[in-house]
Coordinates of C-alpha atoms in Angstrom, one line a residue:
M1 CA 166.0 80.7 144.6
N2 CA 168.9 82.1 142.7
M3 CA 166.7 83.9 140.3
S4 CA 168.3 86.7 138.3
S5 CA 166.9 90.0 139.5
H6 CA 167.9 93.6 139.0
V7 CA 167.5 96.8 140.9
I8 CA 164.7 99.0 139.6
T9 CA 166.4 102.3 139.2
P10 CA 164.7 105.7 139.7
G11 CA 162.3 106.7 137.0
P12 CA 158.6 107.1 136.3
Y13 CA 156.1 104.4 137.4
R14 CA 158.7 102.6 139.6
A15 CA 156.0 100.9 141.7
T16 CA 154.5 99.4 138.6
K17 CA 157.9 98.2 137.4
L18 CA 158.5 96.6 140.8
W19 CA 155.2 94.8 140.7
N20 CA 156.1 93.4 137.3
E21 CA 159.5 92.4 138.5
V22 CA 158.1 90.5 141.5
T23 CA 155.5 88.8 139.3
R24 CA 158.2 87.7 136.8
L25 CA 160.4 86.2 139.5
F26 CA 157.5 84.5 141.1
R27 CA 156.2 82.9 137.9
A28 CA 159.7 81.9 136.8
G29 CA 161.0 80.5 140.1
M30 CA 158.0 79.0 142.0
P31 CA 158.4 75.2 142.0
L32 CA 155.3 73.4 140.4
R33 CA 154.4 69.8 140.9
K34 CA 151.5 67.4 140.8
H35 CA 149.1 67.5 143.9
R36 CA 146.1 65.4 144.9
Q37 CA 143.1 66.9 146.5
N38 CA 139.6 65.5 147.1
F39 CA 140.5 62.3 145.2
R40 CA 141.6 64.3 142.1
H41 CA 145.0 65.0 140.7
Y42 CA 146.1 68.5 139.7
A43 CA 149.3 69.1 137.6
S44 CA 151.6 72.1 137.7
C45 CA 150.3 73.7 140.9
F46 CA 151.4 74.6 144.4
T47 CA 150.0 75.0 147.9
A48 CA 149.4 78.4 149.5
S49 CA 151.9 77.7 152.3
A50 CA 154.6 76.6 149.8
A51 CA 154.1 79.8 147.8
I52 CA 154.3 81.9 151.0
D53 CA 157.6 80.1 151.9
W54 CA 159.2 80.6 148.5
L55 CA 158.0 84.2 148.0
H56 CA 159.0 85.3 151.5
Q57 CA 162.6 84.0 151.0
M58 CA 162.7 85.7 147.6
L59 CA 161.6 89.1 149.0
L60 CA 164.1 88.9 151.8
S61 CA 167.0 88.3 149.4
N62 CA 165.8 90.9 146.9
S63 CA 167.7 94.2 147.2
N64 CA 164.5 96.1 146.1
F65 CA 162.8 95.1 149.4
G66 CA 165.3 94.1 152.0
P67 CA 165.4 92.0 155.1
D68 CA 162.5 93.5 157.0
V69 CA 159.7 91.8 155.0
T70 CA 157.6 89.6 157.3
R71 CA 155.7 86.4 156.5
Q72 CA 152.4 88.2 157.1
Q73 CA 153.3 90.8 154.5
T74 CA 154.0 88.0 152.1
V75 CA 150.6 86.6 152.7
Q76 CA 149.1 90.0 151.9
L77 CA 151.1 90.2 148.7
L78 CA 149.8 86.8 147.6
K79 CA 146.3 87.9 148.3
K80 CA 146.8 90.8 145.9
F81 CA 148.3 88.3 143.4
L82 CA 145.0 86.4 143.6
K83 CA 142.9 89.5 143.3
N84 CA 144.9 90.7 140.2
H85 CA 144.9 87.2 138.6
V86 CA 148.6 86.6 138.9
I87 CA 147.5 83.3 140.4
E88 CA 144.2 81.4 140.6
D89 CA 142.9 78.4 142.4
V90 CA 142.9 75.0 140.6
K91 CA 139.2 75.6 139.7
G92 CA 140.1 78.9 137.9
R93 CA 138.7 81.3 140.5
F94 CA 140.3 84.6 141.3
G95 CA 139.4 88.3 142.0
R96 CA 139.1 88.0 145.8
E97 CA 141.6 88.3 148.6
D98 CA 140.6 85.1 150.5
L99 CA 144.0 83.4 150.4
E100 CA 145.1 81.8 153.7
D101 CA 148.4 80.2 154.9
N102 CA 147.2 76.6 154.3
N103 CA 147.3 73.7 151.8
T104 CA 144.8 75.2 149.3
L105 CA 146.0 74.6 145.7
Y106 CA 146.8 77.4 143.3
R107 CA 148.2 77.7 139.8
F108 CA 149.4 80.3 137.3
P109 CA 146.9 81.4 134.6
S110 CA 147.9 81.2 131.0
T111 CA 147.3 84.9 130.4
S112 CA 150.1 87.5 131.1
P113 CA 149.6 89.1 134.5
L114 CA 152.1 92.0 134.0
K115 CA 150.7 95.5 134.4
P116 CA 151.2 97.9 131.4
I117 CA 153.6 100.8 131.9
P118 CA 151.7 104.0 131.1
C119 CA 153.2 106.2 128.4
P120 CA 153.8 109.8 129.6
A121 CA 151.7 112.3 127.7
P122 CA 153.8 114.4 125.3
A123 CA 154.4 118.0 126.3
S124 CA 152.4 119.3 123.4
A125 CA 149.3 117.3 124.2
P126 CA 146.2 119.4 125.1
G127 CA 145.7 117.6 128.5
S128 CA 149.4 117.7 129.5
I129 CA 150.5 119.7 132.5
K130 CA 152.2 122.9 131.6
K131 CA 155.7 123.0 133.1
R132 CA 156.1 125.7 135.8
P133 CA 158.6 128.3 134.6
S134 CA 161.9 127.7 136.4
F135 CA 163.8 130.5 137.9
R136 CA 166.8 129.2 136.0
D137 CA 165.0 130.1 132.8
K138 CA 164.7 133.8 133.8
E139 CA 168.0 134.8 132.2
G140 CA 167.3 138.5 132.9
F141 CA 167.7 138.0 136.6
F142 CA 170.9 136.0 136.4
K143 CA 172.6 138.6 134.2
F144 CA 174.3 141.7 135.5
R145 CA 176.0 144.7 134.0
S146 CA 179.7 145.1 134.1
F147 CA 180.8 147.6 136.7
K148 CA 183.9 149.3 138.2
K149 CA 186.8 147.0 138.8
Q150 CA 187.3 148.0 142.5
E151 CA 183.6 147.1 143.2
R152 CA 183.7 143.8 141.4
E153 CA 184.6 140.4 142.9
T154 CA 187.0 138.7 140.5
Q155 CA 185.7 135.3 139.4
E156 CA 187.9 132.4 138.6
N157 CA 186.4 131.8 135.2
E158 CA 185.5 135.3 134.2
D159 CA 186.5 136.5 130.7
P160 CA 189.2 139.3 131.0
A161 CA 187.7 140.9 127.9
L162 CA 184.5 141.4 129.8
Q163 CA 186.4 143.0 132.7
A164 CA 188.0 145.5 130.3
E165 CA 184.6 146.4 128.8
G166 CA 183.2 147.1 132.2
E167 CA 185.9 149.6 133.1
N168 CA 185.1 151.8 130.0
Q169 CA 181.4 152.1 130.9
P170 CA 180.2 155.4 132.5
I171 CA 179.2 154.9 136.1
G172 CA 175.8 156.6 135.6
E173 CA 174.9 154.2 132.9
Q174 CA 176.0 151.3 135.0
Q175 CA 173.6 152.3 137.8
G176 CA 170.7 153.2 135.6
Q177 CA 168.9 150.0 135.1
R178 CA 169.5 148.3 138.5
R179 CA 166.7 146.6 140.4
V180 CA 166.4 145.1 143.8
M181 CA 166.1 141.4 144.4
T182 CA 162.6 140.6 145.5
V183 CA 161.4 137.9 148.0
E184 CA 160.0 135.9 145.1
D185 CA 163.4 136.0 143.5
E186 CA 165.1 134.6 146.6
Q187 CA 162.5 131.9 146.9
E188 CA 163.1 130.8 143.4
I189 CA 166.8 130.5 144.1
W190 CA 166.1 128.3 147.1
R191 CA 163.8 126.1 145.0
D192 CA 165.9 125.8 141.9
I193 CA 169.3 125.1 143.6
T194 CA 167.7 122.4 145.8
L195 CA 166.0 120.7 142.9
T196 CA 169.2 120.9 140.8
H197 CA 171.1 119.0 143.5
L198 CA 168.3 116.5 143.9
Q199 CA 168.2 115.8 140.1
R200 CA 172.0 115.3 140.1
I201 CA 171.8 112.8 143.0
L202 CA 168.9 110.8 141.5
G203 CA 170.7 110.8 138.1
C204 CA 167.4 111.7 136.3
A205 CA 167.4 113.5 133.0
S206 CA 164.5 115.5 134.4
L207 CA 162.6 115.6 137.7
D208 CA 159.4 116.0 135.8
E209 CA 159.4 112.2 135.5
V210 CA 159.2 111.6 139.3
L211 CA 157.9 115.0 140.7
D212 CA 155.2 117.4 139.9
Q213 CA 157.0 120.6 140.5
R214 CA 153.8 122.5 141.1
H215 CA 153.8 120.9 144.5
V216 CA 157.2 122.2 145.5
N217 CA 156.8 125.2 147.8
P218 CA 160.1 127.1 148.2
Q219 CA 158.7 128.5 151.5
N220 CA 158.7 125.0 152.9
I221 CA 162.4 124.6 151.9
I222 CA 163.4 127.9 153.5
H223 CA 161.5 127.1 156.7
N224 CA 162.8 123.6 157.1
M225 CA 166.4 124.8 156.7
T226 CA 166.4 128.0 158.7
K227 CA 163.9 127.5 161.6
V228 CA 165.2 124.7 163.7
N229 CA 166.0 124.3 167.3
K230 CA 169.3 123.3 168.9
H231 CA 168.4 119.6 168.3
G232 CA 167.8 120.2 164.6
V233 CA 164.0 119.8 164.9
V234 CA 161.8 122.2 162.9
T235 CA 160.0 124.8 164.9
L236 CA 156.5 126.0 163.8
D237 CA 155.2 129.5 163.7
D238 CA 151.6 128.2 163.8
K239 CA 151.4 126.0 166.9
T240 CA 147.9 124.7 165.9
N241 CA 149.6 122.4 163.4
D242 CA 152.0 120.9 166.0
L243 CA 151.5 117.7 167.8
P244 CA 148.9 117.8 170.6
H245 CA 150.4 118.1 174.0
W246 CA 149.1 114.7 175.1
V247 CA 150.6 113.0 172.1
L248 CA 154.0 114.7 172.6
S249 CA 153.9 113.7 176.3
A250 CA 153.1 110.1 175.4
M251 CA 156.0 110.0 172.8
K252 CA 158.4 111.4 175.4
S253 CA 157.3 108.8 177.9
L254 CA 158.1 106.0 175.5
A255 CA 161.3 107.5 174.2
N256 CA 162.7 108.0 177.7
W257 CA 161.2 104.9 179.3
P258 CA 161.3 104.4 182.3
K259 CA 162.9 107.6 183.3
Y260 CA 160.5 110.1 182.0
D261 CA 158.0 110.7 184.9
N262 CA 157.9 109.0 188.2
A263 CA 154.2 110.0 188.6
Q264 CA 153.1 108.1 185.5
P265 CA 150.9 105.0 186.1
S266 CA 152.8 101.7 186.6
Y267 CA 150.1 99.1 186.0
P268 CA 151.1 96.1 183.8
G269 CA 150.7 96.9 180.1
F270 CA 150.7 100.7 180.6
E271 CA 153.5 101.1 178.0
R272 CA 151.4 99.1 175.4
D273 CA 148.4 101.4 176.0
V274 CA 150.7 104.5 175.5
F275 CA 152.1 103.0 172.3
K276 CA 148.7 102.3 170.9
T277 CA 147.6 105.9 171.7
V278 CA 150.6 107.3 169.7
S279 CA 150.0 105.0 166.7
D280 CA 146.3 105.8 166.7
Y281 CA 147.0 109.5 166.5
F282 CA 149.4 109.2 163.5
Y283 CA 146.9 107.0 161.6
S284 CA 144.2 109.5 162.2
L285 CA 146.1 112.2 160.1
L286 CA 144.5 113.1 156.8
Q287 CA 147.5 111.9 154.8
P288 CA 150.9 110.2 155.4
L289 CA 153.8 112.3 156.7
L290 CA 155.6 112.1 153.4
T291 CA 152.4 113.4 151.7
Y292 CA 150.6 112.0 148.7
E293 CA 152.1 114.6 146.4
L294 CA 155.7 113.4 147.0
Y295 CA 154.9 109.6 147.0
E296 CA 156.4 109.0 143.6
L297 CA 159.6 110.9 144.5
F298 CA 160.2 108.8 147.6
I299 CA 159.4 105.6 145.8
N300 CA 162.2 106.4 143.3
V301 CA 164.7 107.1 146.1
L302 CA 164.1 103.5 147.2
G303 CA 166.1 102.5 144.1
L304 CA 169.2 104.0 145.8
L305 CA 168.9 101.9 149.0
Q306 CA 171.7 99.5 148.0
P307 CA 174.8 98.8 150.2
Q308 CA 177.1 100.5 147.8
C309 CA 174.9 103.6 147.4
E310 CA 174.0 104.2 151.1
R311 CA 175.6 107.6 151.3
V312 CA 173.9 108.7 148.1
A313 CA 170.5 107.5 149.4
I314 CA 171.0 109.5 152.6
E315 CA 171.8 112.7 150.6
A316 CA 168.8 112.1 148.3
L317 CA 166.4 111.6 151.3
Q318 CA 167.9 114.6 153.0
L319 CA 166.9 116.8 150.1
C320 CA 163.5 115.1 149.5
T321 CA 162.4 115.7 153.2
L322 CA 163.2 119.4 152.8
L323 CA 160.3 119.6 150.4
L324 CA 157.8 118.5 153.1
P325 CA 155.5 121.0 154.8
P326 CA 157.2 122.0 158.1
A327 CA 154.5 120.5 160.2
S328 CA 154.9 117.1 158.5
R329 CA 158.7 117.3 158.7
R330 CA 158.5 118.0 162.4
K331 CA 156.2 115.1 163.1
L332 CA 158.5 112.8 161.1
Q333 CA 161.5 114.0 163.0
L334 CA 159.9 113.4 166.4
L335 CA 158.4 110.0 165.3
M336 CA 161.8 108.7 164.0
R337 CA 163.6 109.8 167.2
M338 CA 161.0 108.0 169.3
M339 CA 161.1 104.8 167.2
S340 CA 164.9 104.7 167.3
R341 CA 165.1 105.2 171.1
I342 CA 162.5 102.5 171.7
S343 CA 164.2 100.1 169.5
Q344 CA 167.5 100.6 171.3
N345 CA 166.1 100.6 174.8
V346 CA 166.9 97.3 176.5
D347 CA 164.7 98.3 179.5
M348 CA 161.6 98.6 177.4
P349 CA 159.1 95.8 178.1
R350 CA 158.0 93.8 175.1
L351 CA 155.2 95.7 173.3
H352 CA 154.1 92.6 171.4
P353 CA 154.2 89.0 172.6
A354 CA 155.3 87.6 169.2
I355 CA 157.1 90.5 167.4
G356 CA 160.4 92.1 168.2
T357 CA 160.5 95.7 169.2
R358 CA 162.3 97.0 166.1
T359 CA 160.1 95.0 163.7
L360 CA 157.0 96.3 165.6
M361 CA 158.2 99.9 165.2
V362 CA 158.8 99.6 161.4
H363 CA 155.6 97.7 160.6
T364 CA 153.4 99.8 162.9
F365 CA 154.3 103.2 161.6
S366 CA 155.2 102.4 157.9
G367 CA 151.6 103.0 156.8
C368 CA 151.4 106.4 158.3
V369 CA 154.8 107.5 156.9
L370 CA 154.5 106.5 153.2
G371 CA 151.4 105.8 151.1
S372 CA 149.7 106.7 147.8
A373 CA 146.4 108.4 147.3
V374 CA 145.4 105.6 145.0
E375 CA 145.8 102.1 146.4
C376 CA 149.1 100.5 145.3
D377 CA 149.7 96.8 145.6
L378 CA 153.2 97.2 146.9
D379 CA 152.6 100.1 149.3
E380 CA 153.2 98.1 152.5
L381 CA 156.4 96.5 151.3
L382 CA 157.9 99.7 149.9
A383 CA 156.9 101.7 153.0
T384 CA 158.5 99.1 155.3
R385 CA 161.8 99.3 153.3
L386 CA 161.8 103.1 153.5
V387 CA 160.9 103.5 157.1
S388 CA 163.5 101.0 158.2
F389 CA 166.2 103.0 156.4
L390 CA 164.8 106.3 157.8
M391 CA 164.9 105.0 161.4
D392 CA 168.5 103.8 161.1
H393 CA 169.8 107.1 159.5
H394 CA 167.3 109.6 160.8
Q395 CA 169.9 111.9 162.4
S396 CA 171.7 112.4 159.0
I397 CA 168.6 112.4 156.8
L398 CA 166.6 114.8 158.9
S399 CA 169.4 117.3 159.5
V400 CA 170.0 120.5 157.6
P401 CA 172.5 119.9 154.8
E402 CA 175.1 122.6 155.5
Y403 CA 176.7 122.5 152.1
L404 CA 173.4 123.3 150.4
L405 CA 172.6 126.1 152.9
N406 CA 176.0 127.7 152.3
A407 CA 175.6 127.4 148.5
I408 CA 172.3 129.1 148.5
N409 CA 173.3 131.9 150.9
D410 CA 176.5 132.5 149.0
H411 CA 174.6 132.7 145.7
I412 CA 172.0 135.1 147.1
Q413 CA 174.7 137.3 148.6
Y414 CA 176.6 137.4 145.4
L415 CA 173.6 138.5 143.4
R416 CA 172.9 141.2 145.9
R417 CA 176.3 142.6 145.5
V418 CA 176.3 142.7 141.7
Q419 CA 174.2 144.9 139.5
V420 CA 171.0 143.1 138.4
P421 CA 169.4 144.6 135.2
L422 CA 165.8 144.7 134.4
D423 CA 164.6 141.8 132.2
G424 CA 165.3 142.4 128.5
V425 CA 167.7 145.3 129.0
S426 CA 171.1 144.9 127.4
N427 CA 174.4 146.6 128.2
V428 CA 175.1 150.2 127.1
D429 CA 177.5 149.0 124.4
G430 CA 174.8 146.7 123.0
S431 CA 176.4 143.5 124.2
E432 CA 174.6 140.8 126.1
P433 CA 174.8 141.0 129.9
V434 CA 177.2 138.6 131.7
C435 CA 175.5 135.5 133.0
V436 CA 175.9 134.6 136.7
P437 CA 176.7 130.9 136.9
M438 CA 174.6 128.7 139.1
P439 CA 176.6 127.0 141.8
I440 CA 177.3 123.4 140.8
Y441 CA 178.7 120.8 143.2
A442 CA 180.1 117.4 142.2
F443 CA 179.3 114.3 144.3
C444 CA 181.7 111.5 145.1
H445 CA 181.6 108.5 142.7
Q446 CA 182.3 104.9 143.6
I447 CA 185.8 103.6 143.1
S448 CA 187.2 100.1 142.8
G449 CA 188.8 98.1 145.6
A450 CA 192.2 98.4 143.9
E451 CA 191.9 102.2 143.7
F452 CA 190.8 102.4 147.3
E453 CA 193.9 100.4 148.4
Q454 CA 196.1 102.6 146.4
Q455 CA 194.6 105.8 147.9
K456 CA 194.9 104.3 151.4
L457 CA 198.6 103.5 150.8
E458 CA 199.3 107.0 149.4
A459 CA 197.6 108.6 152.4
S460 CA 199.5 106.5 155.0
Q461 CA 202.8 107.2 153.3
K462 CA 202.1 110.9 153.2
A463 CA 201.4 110.8 157.0
M464 CA 204.7 109.0 157.6
E465 CA 206.5 111.6 155.5
E466 CA 205.0 114.3 157.6
L467 CA 206.0 112.5 160.8
L468 CA 209.6 112.3 159.5
E469 CA 209.7 116.0 158.8
M470 CA 208.4 116.6 162.3
L471 CA 211.2 114.6 163.8
L472 CA 213.7 116.6 161.8
T473 CA 212.3 120.0 162.7
D474 CA 211.1 119.6 166.2
K475 CA 213.2 121.9 168.4
H476 CA 211.9 120.4 171.7
I477 CA 213.7 117.0 171.0
S478 CA 217.3 116.6 172.1
E479 CA 219.8 115.5 169.5
K480 CA 220.2 112.2 171.3
D481 CA 216.5 111.4 171.2
R482 CA 216.3 112.7 167.6
R483 CA 219.0 110.3 166.4
K484 CA 217.4 107.4 168.3
K485 CA 213.9 108.1 166.8
L486 CA 215.4 108.6 163.3
K487 CA 217.2 105.3 163.6
Q488 CA 213.9 103.6 164.6
F489 CA 212.1 105.3 161.8
Q490 CA 214.7 104.1 159.3
K491 CA 214.4 100.6 160.5
Q492 CA 210.6 100.5 160.3
Y493 CA 210.1 102.6 157.1
P494 CA 213.3 102.2 155.0
D495 CA 211.6 103.2 151.7
I496 CA 210.3 106.5 153.1
Y497 CA 213.6 107.2 154.8
S498 CA 215.6 106.5 151.7
R499 CA 213.5 108.9 149.6
R500 CA 214.2 111.6 152.2
F501 CA 217.9 110.8 152.5
P502 CA 218.9 109.2 149.3
S503 CA 222.7 109.5 150.0
S504 CA 222.5 107.8 153.3
H505 CA 220.6 105.0 151.7
S506 CA 223.2 104.4 149.0
E507 CA 225.9 104.4 151.6
S508 CA 224.1 101.9 153.7
N509 CA 223.8 99.6 150.7
K510 CA 227.5 99.7 149.9
P511 CA 229.2 96.3 150.7
K512 CA 231.3 96.6 153.7
I513 CA 235.0 96.0 153.0
K514 CA 236.6 93.9 155.6
P515 CA 240.1 94.8 156.7
P516 CA 242.8 92.5 155.3
L517 CA 243.7 89.7 157.6
L518 CA 247.1 89.8 159.3
N519 CA 249.7 87.6 157.7
I520 CA 250.3 85.1 160.5
K521 CA 253.3 83.0 159.8
K522 CA 253.0 79.4 160.4
T523 CA 255.1 78.2 163.3
K524 CA 257.4 75.5 162.1
A525 CA 256.8 72.2 163.7
F526 CA 259.5 71.0 166.0
S527 CA 261.6 68.4 164.3
I528 CA 264.4 66.2 165.7
R529 CA 266.3 66.8 162.5
N530 CA 266.3 70.5 163.0

């Protein structure tokens, strides 16, 4: 079972790469032996039950899938293996999904079952998608003329020579080619800054590999970040796209069970009927909440769901969910809140006789949260992994990232204050306009354990040094108490105290000179002779 596996990092066709990885591990690690069936012996084969046992344990321990994989999901995966000729029965039959959890014998075929990785079409190909022009490429907008010194905000990295040139330009010339920022310009700023941050978090050379940017609507980003209620849930302008009243009432009933409504029915199994009503509604939607268009993007974020990258994964999902249509984001927020509350409610009766409440939540709603337009063999496993993480961290993931909101607003306000020339117009002196830098933010990187311990030690020592200074400067402490506390501090933290008072430390280390002993003359012993 200790098969060497690796994390499939973000990139194009990640689902196909995951399929090939699972196939490789299964073929390399599944124990094979000789079996007898119907008075015949079959070499190098295995039973369906043995394959389910082995594959289930492998998926549970694989960081690409996590601990929420069930045995039934493993059976479904083996059925897909049989359909795609990863395995075949001992008579060479395959192509159907009629595998059951029993002692039927199967074997590996001699042909390679790996799926080919499609090669992306070159940009110059006739059938390739033309890249949507980015607002970052519109240099004319991000360039502004120099202007009067008293009207200009000094930037940290601005060239002083450019400042001097601006002071010598006539005011009339400076104001001549100014244009007003349009709504489309602002929308492009929202879109491009958001995608820039997302690309940096994913570590991709280009988002084109995992996202068709034609499906990114900047109005969705603006709405999701600015139109929220006090609980952080998106509000909708068009109420026809909202959850129906009866669904919202059912979700509130389950989320606040049993304190929601005293007038609600109390017959046995009522909560199960309400739960089925909610799940039926979400599966009746035309597409999953994360949409078909963003499927590949969310599949790639799954590559970040590692213990050491949890914070990065949360930030990536935080940005990805901003791209959703507001109606889908609102439904996702309310669904995750309900699932989380039900999972943590100890008073909730069992909704399934054989499955725990948390497992039931994840596996019931995973299919209506993430799915591809074209059937994918690993859809169920990948959706389970993502929904489990979403439910555990929904408060952080589905909140508005304040750092991004401030960065966008500051950039827009800055561009409104400066003079924005018309595209293609240069400065009066013939020089190129000055370029406004896009706001760039760096993200934390992982450090080693030794570096962490060193930083922790430095932080604690700094806190102790501040405490020592407080003892020395506090005017509300009597001198007697001050000396007492300083003495205690010196005893507990001698190194910090010695750095603050080096002279006292050197004196304390001096060897104490004992006073000379008194010369005591020996008393002469009494003698008869004397």
